[in-house]
Coordinates of C-alpha atoms in Angstrom, one line a residue:
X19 CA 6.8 -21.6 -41.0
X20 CA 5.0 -19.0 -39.2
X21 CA 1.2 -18.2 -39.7
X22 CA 0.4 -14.7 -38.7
X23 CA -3.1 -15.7 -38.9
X24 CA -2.3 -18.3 -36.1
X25 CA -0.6 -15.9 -34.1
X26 CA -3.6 -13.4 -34.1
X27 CA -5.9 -16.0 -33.1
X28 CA -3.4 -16.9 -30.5
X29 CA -3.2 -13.0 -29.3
X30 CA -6.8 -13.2 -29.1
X31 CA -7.3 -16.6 -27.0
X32 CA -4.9 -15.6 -24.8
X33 CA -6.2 -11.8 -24.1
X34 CA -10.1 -12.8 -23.6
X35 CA -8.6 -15.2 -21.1
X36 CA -6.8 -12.8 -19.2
X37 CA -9.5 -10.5 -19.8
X38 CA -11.8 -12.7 -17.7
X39 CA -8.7 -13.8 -14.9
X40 CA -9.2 -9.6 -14.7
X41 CA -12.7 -9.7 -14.7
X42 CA -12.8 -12.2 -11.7
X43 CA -10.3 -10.5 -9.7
X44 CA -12.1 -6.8 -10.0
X45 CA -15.0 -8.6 -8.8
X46 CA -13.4 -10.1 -5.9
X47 CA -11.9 -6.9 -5.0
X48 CA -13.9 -4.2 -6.0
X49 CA -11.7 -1.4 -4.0
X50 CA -8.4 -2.8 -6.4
X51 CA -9.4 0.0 -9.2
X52 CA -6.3 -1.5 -11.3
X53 CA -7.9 -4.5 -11.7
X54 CA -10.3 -2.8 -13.6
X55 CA -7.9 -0.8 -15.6
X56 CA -5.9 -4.0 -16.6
X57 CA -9.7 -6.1 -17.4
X58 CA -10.8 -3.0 -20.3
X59 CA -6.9 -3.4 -21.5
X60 CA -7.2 -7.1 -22.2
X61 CA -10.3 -7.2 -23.9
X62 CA -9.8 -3.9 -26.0
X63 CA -6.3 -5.9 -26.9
X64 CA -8.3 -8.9 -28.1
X65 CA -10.9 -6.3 -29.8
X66 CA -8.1 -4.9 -31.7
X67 CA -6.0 -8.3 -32.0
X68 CA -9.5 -9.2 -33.6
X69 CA -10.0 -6.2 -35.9
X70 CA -6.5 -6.9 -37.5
X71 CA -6.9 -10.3 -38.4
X72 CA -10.1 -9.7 -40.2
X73 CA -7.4 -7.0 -42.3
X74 CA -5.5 -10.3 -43.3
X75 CA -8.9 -12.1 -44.4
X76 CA -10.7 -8.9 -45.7
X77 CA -9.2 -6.4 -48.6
X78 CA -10.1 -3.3 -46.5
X79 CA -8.6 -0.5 -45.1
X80 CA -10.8 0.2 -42.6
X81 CA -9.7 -3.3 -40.3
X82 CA -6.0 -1.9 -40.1
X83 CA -7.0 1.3 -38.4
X84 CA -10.0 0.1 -36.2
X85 CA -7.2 -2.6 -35.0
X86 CA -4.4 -0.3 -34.4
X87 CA -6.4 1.8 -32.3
X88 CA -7.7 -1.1 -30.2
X89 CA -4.7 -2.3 -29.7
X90 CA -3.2 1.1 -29.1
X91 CA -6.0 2.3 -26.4
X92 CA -4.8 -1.4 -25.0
X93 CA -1.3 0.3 -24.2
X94 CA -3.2 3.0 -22.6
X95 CA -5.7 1.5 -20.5
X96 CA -2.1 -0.7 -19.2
X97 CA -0.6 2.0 -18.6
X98 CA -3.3 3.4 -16.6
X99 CA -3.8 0.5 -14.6
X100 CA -0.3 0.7 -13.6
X101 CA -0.9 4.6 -12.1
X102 CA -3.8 3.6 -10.4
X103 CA -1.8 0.8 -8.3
X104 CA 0.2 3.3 -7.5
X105 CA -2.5 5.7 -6.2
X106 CA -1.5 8.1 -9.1
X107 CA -3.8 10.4 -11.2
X108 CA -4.9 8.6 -14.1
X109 CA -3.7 10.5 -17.3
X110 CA -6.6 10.7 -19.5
X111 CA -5.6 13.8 -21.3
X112 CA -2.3 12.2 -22.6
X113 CA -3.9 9.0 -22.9
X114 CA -6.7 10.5 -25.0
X115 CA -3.9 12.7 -26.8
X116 CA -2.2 9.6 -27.9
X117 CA -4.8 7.7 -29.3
X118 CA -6.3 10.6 -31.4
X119 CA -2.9 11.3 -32.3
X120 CA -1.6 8.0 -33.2
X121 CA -4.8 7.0 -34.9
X122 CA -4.9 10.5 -36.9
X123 CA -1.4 9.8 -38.2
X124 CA -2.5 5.8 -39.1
X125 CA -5.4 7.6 -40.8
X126 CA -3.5 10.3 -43.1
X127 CA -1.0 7.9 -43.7
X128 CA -3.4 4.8 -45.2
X129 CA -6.4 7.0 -46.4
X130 CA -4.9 10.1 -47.8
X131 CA -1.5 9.5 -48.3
X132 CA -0.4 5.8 -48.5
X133 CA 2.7 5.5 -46.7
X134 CA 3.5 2.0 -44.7
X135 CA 6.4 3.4 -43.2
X136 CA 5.2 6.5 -41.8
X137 CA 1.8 4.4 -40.8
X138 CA 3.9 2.2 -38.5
X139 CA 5.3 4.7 -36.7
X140 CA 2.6 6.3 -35.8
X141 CA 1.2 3.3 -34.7
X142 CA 4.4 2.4 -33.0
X143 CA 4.4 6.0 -31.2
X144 CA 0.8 4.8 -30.0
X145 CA 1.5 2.4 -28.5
X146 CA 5.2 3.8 -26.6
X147 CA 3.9 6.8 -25.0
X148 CA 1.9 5.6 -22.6
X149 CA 3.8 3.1 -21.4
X150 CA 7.4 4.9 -21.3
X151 CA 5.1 7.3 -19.2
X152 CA 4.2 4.2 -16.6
X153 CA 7.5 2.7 -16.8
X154 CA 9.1 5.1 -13.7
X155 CA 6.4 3.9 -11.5
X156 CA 7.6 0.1 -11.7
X157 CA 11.1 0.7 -11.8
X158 CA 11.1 3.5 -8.6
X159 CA 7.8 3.4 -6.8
X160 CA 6.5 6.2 -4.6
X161 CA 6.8 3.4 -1.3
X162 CA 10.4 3.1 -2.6
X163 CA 10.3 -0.8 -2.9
X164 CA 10.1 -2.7 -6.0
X165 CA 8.2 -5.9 -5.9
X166 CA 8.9 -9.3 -7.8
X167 CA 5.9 -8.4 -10.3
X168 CA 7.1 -4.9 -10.6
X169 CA 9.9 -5.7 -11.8
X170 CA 9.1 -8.3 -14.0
X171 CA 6.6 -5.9 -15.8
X172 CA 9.0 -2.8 -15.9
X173 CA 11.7 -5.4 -17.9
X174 CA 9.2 -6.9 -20.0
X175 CA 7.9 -3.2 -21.2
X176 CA 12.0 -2.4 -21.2
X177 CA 11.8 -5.5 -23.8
X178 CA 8.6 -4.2 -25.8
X179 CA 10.3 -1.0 -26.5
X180 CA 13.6 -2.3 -27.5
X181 CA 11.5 -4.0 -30.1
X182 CA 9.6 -0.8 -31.0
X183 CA 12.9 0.5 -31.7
X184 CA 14.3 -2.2 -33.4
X185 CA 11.4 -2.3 -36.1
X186 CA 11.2 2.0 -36.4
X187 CA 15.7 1.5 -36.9
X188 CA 14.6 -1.1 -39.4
X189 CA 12.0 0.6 -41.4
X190 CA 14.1 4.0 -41.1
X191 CA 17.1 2.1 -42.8
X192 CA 14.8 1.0 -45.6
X193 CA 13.4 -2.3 -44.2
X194 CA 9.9 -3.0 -44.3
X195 CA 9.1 -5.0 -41.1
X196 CA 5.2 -5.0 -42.2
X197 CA 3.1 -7.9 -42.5
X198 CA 2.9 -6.8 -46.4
X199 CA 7.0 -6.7 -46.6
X200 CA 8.7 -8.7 -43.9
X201 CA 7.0 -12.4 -44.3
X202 CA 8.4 -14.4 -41.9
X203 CA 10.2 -11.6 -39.8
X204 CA 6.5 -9.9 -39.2
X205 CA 5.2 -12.9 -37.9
X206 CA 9.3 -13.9 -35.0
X207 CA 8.3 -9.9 -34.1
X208 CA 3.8 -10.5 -33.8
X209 CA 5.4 -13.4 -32.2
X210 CA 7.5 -11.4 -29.9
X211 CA 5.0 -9.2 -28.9
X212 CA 2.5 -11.7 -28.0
X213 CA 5.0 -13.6 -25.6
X214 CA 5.9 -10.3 -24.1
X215 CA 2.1 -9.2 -23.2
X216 CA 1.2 -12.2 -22.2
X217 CA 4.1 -12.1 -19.5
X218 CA 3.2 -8.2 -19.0
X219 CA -0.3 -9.2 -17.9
X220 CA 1.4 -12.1 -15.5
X221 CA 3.5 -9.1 -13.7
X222 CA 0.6 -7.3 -13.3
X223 CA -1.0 -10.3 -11.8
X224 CA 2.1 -10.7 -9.5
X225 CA 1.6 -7.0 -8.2
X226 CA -1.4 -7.9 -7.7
X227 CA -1.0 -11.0 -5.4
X228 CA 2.0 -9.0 -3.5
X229 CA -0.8 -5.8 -3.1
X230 CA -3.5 -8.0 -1.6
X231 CA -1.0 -10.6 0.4
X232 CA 0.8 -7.6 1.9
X233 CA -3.3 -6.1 2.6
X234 CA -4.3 -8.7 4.2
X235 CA -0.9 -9.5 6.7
X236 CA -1.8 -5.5 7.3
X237 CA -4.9 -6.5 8.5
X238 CA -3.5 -9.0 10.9
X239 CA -1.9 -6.7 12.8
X240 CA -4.7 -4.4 12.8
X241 CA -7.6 -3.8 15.5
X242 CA -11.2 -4.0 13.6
X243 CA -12.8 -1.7 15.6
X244 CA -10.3 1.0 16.3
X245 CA -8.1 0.6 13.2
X246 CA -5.3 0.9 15.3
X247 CA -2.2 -1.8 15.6
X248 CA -3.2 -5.2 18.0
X249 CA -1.2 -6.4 20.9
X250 CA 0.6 -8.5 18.3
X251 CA 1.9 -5.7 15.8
X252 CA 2.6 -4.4 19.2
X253 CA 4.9 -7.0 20.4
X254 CA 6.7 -6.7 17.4
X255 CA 7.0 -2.8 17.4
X256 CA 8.3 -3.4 21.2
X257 CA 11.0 -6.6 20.4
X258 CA 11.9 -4.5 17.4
X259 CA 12.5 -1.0 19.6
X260 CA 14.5 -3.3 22.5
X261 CA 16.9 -4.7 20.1
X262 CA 17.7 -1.0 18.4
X263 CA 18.2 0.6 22.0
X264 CA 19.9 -2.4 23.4
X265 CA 23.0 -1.6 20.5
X266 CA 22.6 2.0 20.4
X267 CA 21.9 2.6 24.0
X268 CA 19.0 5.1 22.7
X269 CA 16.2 4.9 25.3
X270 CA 12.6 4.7 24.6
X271 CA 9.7 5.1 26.4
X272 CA 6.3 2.9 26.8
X273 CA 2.9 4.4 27.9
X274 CA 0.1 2.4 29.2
X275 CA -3.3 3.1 29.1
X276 CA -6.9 2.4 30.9
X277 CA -10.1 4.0 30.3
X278 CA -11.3 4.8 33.8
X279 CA -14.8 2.8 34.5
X280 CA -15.1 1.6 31.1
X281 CA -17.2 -1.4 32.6
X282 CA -19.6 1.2 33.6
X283 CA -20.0 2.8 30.9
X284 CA -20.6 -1.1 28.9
X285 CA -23.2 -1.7 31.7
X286 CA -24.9 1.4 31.8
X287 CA -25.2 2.9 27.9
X288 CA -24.6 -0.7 26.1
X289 CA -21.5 -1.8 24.6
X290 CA -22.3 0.0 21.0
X291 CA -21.9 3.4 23.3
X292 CA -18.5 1.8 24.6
X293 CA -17.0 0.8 21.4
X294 CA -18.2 4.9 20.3
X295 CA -16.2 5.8 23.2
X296 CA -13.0 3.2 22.3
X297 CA -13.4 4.8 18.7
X298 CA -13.3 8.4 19.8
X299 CA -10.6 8.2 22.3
X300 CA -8.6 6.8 19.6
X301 CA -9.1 9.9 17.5
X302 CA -8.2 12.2 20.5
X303 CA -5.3 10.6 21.0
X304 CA -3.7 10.2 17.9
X305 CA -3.9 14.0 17.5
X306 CA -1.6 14.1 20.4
X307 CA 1.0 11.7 18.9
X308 CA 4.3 12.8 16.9
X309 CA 5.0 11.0 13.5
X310 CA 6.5 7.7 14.2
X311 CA 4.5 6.7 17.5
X312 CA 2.7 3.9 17.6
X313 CA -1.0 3.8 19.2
X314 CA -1.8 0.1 19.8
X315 CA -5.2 -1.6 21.5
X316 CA -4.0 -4.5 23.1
X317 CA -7.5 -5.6 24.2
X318 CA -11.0 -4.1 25.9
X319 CA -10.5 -0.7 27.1
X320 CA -6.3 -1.1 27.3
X321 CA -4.1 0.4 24.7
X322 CA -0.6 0.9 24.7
X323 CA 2.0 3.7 22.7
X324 CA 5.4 3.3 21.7
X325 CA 7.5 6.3 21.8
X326 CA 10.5 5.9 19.9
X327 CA 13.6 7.5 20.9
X328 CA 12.0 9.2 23.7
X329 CA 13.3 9.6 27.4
X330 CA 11.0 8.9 30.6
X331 CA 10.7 13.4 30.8
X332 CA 9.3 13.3 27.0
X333 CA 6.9 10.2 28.0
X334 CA 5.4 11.8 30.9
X335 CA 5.2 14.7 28.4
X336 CA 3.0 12.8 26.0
X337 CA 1.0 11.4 28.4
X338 CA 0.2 14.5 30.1
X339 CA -1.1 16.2 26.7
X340 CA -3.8 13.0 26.0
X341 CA -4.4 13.7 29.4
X342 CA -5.3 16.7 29.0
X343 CA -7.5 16.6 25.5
X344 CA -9.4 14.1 27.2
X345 CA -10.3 16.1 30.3
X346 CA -11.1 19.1 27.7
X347 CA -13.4 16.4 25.6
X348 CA -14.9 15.7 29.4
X349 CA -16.0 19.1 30.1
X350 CA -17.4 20.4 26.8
X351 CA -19.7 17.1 27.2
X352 CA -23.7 18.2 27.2
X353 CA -26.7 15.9 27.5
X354 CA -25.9 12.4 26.5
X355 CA -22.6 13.0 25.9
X356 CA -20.7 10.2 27.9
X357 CA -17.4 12.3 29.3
X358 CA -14.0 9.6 28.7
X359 CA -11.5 10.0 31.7
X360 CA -8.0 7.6 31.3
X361 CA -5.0 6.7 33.7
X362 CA -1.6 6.2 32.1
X363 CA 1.7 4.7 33.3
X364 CA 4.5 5.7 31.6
X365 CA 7.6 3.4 31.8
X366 CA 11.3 4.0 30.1
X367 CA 13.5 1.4 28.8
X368 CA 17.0 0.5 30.4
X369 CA 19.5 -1.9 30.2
X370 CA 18.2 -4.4 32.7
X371 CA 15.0 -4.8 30.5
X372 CA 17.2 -5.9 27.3
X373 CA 15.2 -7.6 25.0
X374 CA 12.3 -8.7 27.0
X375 CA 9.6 -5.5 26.4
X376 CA 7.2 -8.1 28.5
X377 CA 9.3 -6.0 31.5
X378 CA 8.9 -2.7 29.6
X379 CA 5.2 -3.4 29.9
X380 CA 5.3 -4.6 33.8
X381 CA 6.9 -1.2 34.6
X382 CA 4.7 0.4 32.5
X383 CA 1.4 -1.5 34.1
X384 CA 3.0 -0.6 37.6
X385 CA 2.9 2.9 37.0
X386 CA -0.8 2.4 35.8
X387 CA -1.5 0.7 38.8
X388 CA -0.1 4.1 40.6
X389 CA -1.5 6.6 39.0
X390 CA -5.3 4.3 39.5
X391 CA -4.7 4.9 43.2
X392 CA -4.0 8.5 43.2
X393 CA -7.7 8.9 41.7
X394 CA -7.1 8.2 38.3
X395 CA -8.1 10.4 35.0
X396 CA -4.0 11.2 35.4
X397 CA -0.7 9.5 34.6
X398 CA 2.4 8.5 37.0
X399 CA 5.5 7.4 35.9
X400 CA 7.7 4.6 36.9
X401 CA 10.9 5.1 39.3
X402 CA 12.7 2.1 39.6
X403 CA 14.7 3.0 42.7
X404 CA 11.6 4.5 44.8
X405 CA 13.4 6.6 48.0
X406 CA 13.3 4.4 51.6
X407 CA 11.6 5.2 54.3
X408 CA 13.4 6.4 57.1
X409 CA 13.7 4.2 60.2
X410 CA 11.8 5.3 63.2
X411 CA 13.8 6.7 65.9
X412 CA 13.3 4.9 69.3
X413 CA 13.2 7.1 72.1
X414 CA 16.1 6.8 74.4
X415 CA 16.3 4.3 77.0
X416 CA 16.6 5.4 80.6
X417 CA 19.2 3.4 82.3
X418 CA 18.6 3.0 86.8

């Protein structure tokens, strides 16, 4: 035999657990907002879970409609959490809506008119907005890939409201699926519902590792001072671009670059002023970059850019325009302004390079090394077949 007593004190164990695995988690992470979000909806849930058993112990109104609403602004504060993962607009007018509406229907419905039917559904209605309203977010979100925990938390609320509807079909056929009416059945669906929050909150926790895993490998590939991708994200972008052009025969094109007398700037101004100037060449030339190139630091004053699907003509055109901003930035410098000047080589891919972009990047460091001895602050590009030098003629031989 079920105790529904049992199972509240259950609900509540479990919640003020979760609440503080929540509470752990926003303080280890401060910037993951949801975490937040998710903490306020465990312990309201064991606040209300709370409220409603002291209904079964206490002859009082007042205990059903304090719990309901906890455990209603639960379902919001969920739901909520699930839009801020998402980087969505939290919706406090509907959430705020839904409570005051649920909780004005529970009211009418057990103060001025007592009707247990009507009651649940309002209650029931609580509780079902807000998360039908999150549920698109798990099953088809904005990045377009649904993780493990996603989707274990869009089929568990899937679940919760096939039960909603399942008790609102039953009560509207004439079934009273209250604690009052049902007996035994209250306490398989209480029962129900706790499994299926419980294994809600264990989605959200899976989102939650997948978020900060998937952080964290995005950090690896990241330069910390620049914010740019590192030579290894770099190796990868170039291995990944080599295999694509080597079956579509799509070129693409590689540009090298060097901050001309970087060393003097270290030696002279400090390093702080050189990482300043690392930073702020960064910024120039990203303006300068289409959607889909790649700016990568691949160590000191070097960075690279991949230009996908680009020929060696459109290279040499990218290269020329950060070029050019930079030698713009240069000459509006005043007083202790320290004027950036680069060289670029800009290489293309071809079928003799294949697979290997450590060739890609030789070309590319050639043509650097070219444009260096024209007098830098310019780009060159590679040519793989440079033209020969014509043989001197020897002057004709005079014969006795």
């Amino acid at each position: 035999m079920l105790s529904v007593p049992t199972l509240w004190t259950v609900f509540i164990i479990n919640f003020l657990a979760l609440g503080l695995i929540w509470a752990y988690v926003a303080r280890s992470y401060p910037k993951f907002a949801a975490a937040r979000f998710w903490m306020a909806s465990a312990f309201v849930g064991a606040g209300g879970a709370m409220t409603a058993l002291i209904r079964l112990l206490v002859d009082s109104p007042v205990p059903t409609a304090a719990g309901a609403v906890g455990i209603i602004t639960a379902c919001c504060l969920a739901a909520m959490g699930i839009q801020r993962f998402y980087d969505q607009p939290v919706s406090w007018r509907l959430m705020v809506a839904t409570t005051a509406s649920s909780f004005a229907g529970i009211v009418a419905f057990l103060f001025v008119s007592d009707h247990m039917l009507l009651r649940m559904a309002s209650y029931t209605l609580g509780q079902a907005v807000p998360l039908v309203v999150a549920l698109p977010l798990l099953l088809s979100p904005p990045e377009g890939r649904v993780s493990p925990g996603a989707r274990l938390s869009g089929t568990v609320i899937l679940a919760i409201i096939a039960m909603f509807v399942l008790r609102t079909a039953g009560n509207l056929f004439g079934y009273d699926f209250s604690a009052r009416g049902a007996g035994q059945v209250h306490g398989f669906l209480v029962l129900g519902l706790l499994f299926l929050s419980m294994t809600l909150n264990f989605g959200f926790l899976l989102m939650a590792m997948d978020r900060l895993r998937n952080e964290v490998a995005d950090l690896a590939l990241l330069d910390d001072l620049t914010g740019v991708a590192n030579r290894r994200h770099l190796l990868q972008r170039l291995s990944e671009e080599c295999a694509r052009s080597e079956r579509s025969g799509e070129p693409f094109s590689l540009l090298v670059i060097d901050l001309d007398g970087f060393k003097t700037i270290n030696d002279t101004h400090g390093h702080a002023a050189g990482d300043a100037c690392l930073q702020h060449f960064t910024l120039m030339a990203q303006t300068r970059l289409r959607p889909g190139d790649m700016l990568a630091r691949t160590g000191g004053d070097e960075f690279c850019v991949v230009l996908p699907s680009s020929s060696l003509r459109e290279g040499a055109l990218i290269a020329r325009r950060i070029v050019e901003v930079c030698r713009q930035d240069a000459a509006a410098c005043s007083g202790n302004d320290i004027p950036i000047a680069i060289s670029i080589g800009v290489a293309e891919w071809d079928r003799g390079i294949g697979q290997f972009p450590d060739k890609l990047i030789a070309h590319a460091d050639h043509a650097l090394y070219a444009a260096k001895k024209n007098g830098k602050n310019d780009f060159a590009v590679y040519d793989p077949a440079p033209p020969l030098s014509p043989e001197p003629i020897e002057p004709a031989r005079k014969f006795a």
